[in-house]
PDB file of C-alpha atoms in Angstrom:
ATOM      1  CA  UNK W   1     119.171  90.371 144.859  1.00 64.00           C
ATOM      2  CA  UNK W   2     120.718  90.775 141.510  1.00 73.00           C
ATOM      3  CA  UNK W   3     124.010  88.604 140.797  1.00 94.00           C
ATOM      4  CA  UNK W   4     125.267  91.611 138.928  1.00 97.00           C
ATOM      5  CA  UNK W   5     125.644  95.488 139.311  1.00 98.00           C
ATOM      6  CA  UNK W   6     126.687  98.064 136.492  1.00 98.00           C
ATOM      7  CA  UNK W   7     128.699 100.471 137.476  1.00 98.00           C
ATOM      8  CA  UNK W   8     127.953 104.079 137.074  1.00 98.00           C
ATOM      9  CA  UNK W   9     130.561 106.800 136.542  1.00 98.00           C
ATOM     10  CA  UNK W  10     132.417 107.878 139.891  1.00 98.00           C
ATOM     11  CA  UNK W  11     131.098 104.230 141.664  1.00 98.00           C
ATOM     12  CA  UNK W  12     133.293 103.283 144.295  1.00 98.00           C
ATOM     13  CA  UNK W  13     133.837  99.896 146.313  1.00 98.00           C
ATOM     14  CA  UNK W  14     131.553 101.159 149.563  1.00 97.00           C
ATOM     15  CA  UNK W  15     129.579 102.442 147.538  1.00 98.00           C
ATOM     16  CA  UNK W  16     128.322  99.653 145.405  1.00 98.00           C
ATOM     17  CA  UNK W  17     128.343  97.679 148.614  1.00 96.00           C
ATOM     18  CA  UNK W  18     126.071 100.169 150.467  1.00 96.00           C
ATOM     19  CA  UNK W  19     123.725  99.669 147.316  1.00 96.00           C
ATOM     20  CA  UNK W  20     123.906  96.159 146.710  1.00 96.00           C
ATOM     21  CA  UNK W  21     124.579  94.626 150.574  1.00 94.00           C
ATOM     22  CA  UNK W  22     123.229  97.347 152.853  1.00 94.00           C
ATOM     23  CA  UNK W  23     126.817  97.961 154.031  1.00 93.00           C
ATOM     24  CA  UNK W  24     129.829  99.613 153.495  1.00 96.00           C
ATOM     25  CA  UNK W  25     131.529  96.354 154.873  1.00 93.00           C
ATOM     26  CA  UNK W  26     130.518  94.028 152.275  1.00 95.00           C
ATOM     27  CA  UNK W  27     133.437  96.323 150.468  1.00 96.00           C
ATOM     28  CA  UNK W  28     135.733  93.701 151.096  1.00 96.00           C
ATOM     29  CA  UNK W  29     132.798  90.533 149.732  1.00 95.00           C
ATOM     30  CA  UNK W  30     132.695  92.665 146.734  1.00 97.00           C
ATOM     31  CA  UNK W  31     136.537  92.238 145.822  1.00 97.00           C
ATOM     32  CA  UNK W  32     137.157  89.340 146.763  1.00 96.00           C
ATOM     33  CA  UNK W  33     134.617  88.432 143.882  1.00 97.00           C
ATOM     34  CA  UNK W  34     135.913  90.878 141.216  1.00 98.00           C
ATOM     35  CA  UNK W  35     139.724  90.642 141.207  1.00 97.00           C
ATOM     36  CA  UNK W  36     140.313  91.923 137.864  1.00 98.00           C
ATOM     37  CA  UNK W  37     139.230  95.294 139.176  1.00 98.00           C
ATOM     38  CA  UNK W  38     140.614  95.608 142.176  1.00 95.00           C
ATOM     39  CA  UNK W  39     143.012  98.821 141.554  1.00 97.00           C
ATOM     40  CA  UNK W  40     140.069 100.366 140.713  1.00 97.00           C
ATOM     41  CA  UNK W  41     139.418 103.129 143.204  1.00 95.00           C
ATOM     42  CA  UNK W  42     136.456 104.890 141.249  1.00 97.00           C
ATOM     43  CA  UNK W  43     134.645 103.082 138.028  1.00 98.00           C
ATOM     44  CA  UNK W  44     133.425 104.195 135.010  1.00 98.00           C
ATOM     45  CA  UNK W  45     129.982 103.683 133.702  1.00 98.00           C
ATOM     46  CA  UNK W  46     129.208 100.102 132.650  1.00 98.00           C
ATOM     47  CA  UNK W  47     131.484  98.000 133.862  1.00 98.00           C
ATOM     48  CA  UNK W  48     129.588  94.703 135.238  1.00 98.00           C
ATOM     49  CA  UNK W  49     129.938  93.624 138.362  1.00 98.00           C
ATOM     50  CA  UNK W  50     129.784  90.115 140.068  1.00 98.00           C
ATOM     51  CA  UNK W  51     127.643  90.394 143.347  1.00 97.00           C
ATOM     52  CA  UNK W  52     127.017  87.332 145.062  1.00 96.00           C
ATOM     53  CA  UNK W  53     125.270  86.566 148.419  1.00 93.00           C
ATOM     54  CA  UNK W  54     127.178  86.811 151.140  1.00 90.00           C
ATOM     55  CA  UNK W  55     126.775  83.894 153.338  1.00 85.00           C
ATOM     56  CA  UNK W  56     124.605  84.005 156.309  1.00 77.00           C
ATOM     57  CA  UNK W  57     126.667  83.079 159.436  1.00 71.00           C
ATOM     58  CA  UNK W  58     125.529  82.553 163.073  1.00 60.00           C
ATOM     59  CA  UNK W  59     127.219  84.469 165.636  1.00 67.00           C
ATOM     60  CA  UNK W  60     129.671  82.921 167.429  1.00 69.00           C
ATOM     61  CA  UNK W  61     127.711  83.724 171.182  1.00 72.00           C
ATOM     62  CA  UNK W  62     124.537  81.500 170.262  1.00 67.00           C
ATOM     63  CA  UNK W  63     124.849  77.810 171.523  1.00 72.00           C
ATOM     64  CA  UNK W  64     125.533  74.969 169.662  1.00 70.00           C
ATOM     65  CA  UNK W  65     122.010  73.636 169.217  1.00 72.00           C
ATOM     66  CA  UNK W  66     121.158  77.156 167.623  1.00 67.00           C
ATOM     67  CA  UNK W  67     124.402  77.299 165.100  1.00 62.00           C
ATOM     68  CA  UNK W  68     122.671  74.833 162.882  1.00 61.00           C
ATOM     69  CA  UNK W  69     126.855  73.140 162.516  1.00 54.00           C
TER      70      UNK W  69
END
């Protein structure tokens, strides 16, 4: 996966995350990591993007021994 994304005109949030993530709920991922944008409802074209992994997490029903923690 790429570490960045440029925008395209009329790009929004869930929208870039659907592309980049898979999901619409990486929206929130994608903010958190790009704070100087964040009143930005819909981009313009161009405007680069950080998109880092988001971290892999267990769920919280496996046991212990299969948590890897």
């Amino acid at each position: 996966m790429p570490d960045t994304y440029t925008t395209i005109s009329g790009d929004t949030w869930d929208g870039i995350a659907l592309e980049v993530y898979g999901s619409e709920a990486e929206a929130d991922w994608l903010m958190q990591h790009n704070p100087q944008y964040i009143t930005t409802t819909k981009f313009a074209s161009g405007i680069v993007l950080q998109t880092p992994a988001v971290p892999v997490t267990a769920p919280a029903n496996l046991p212990p021994w299969k948590r890897g923690g």
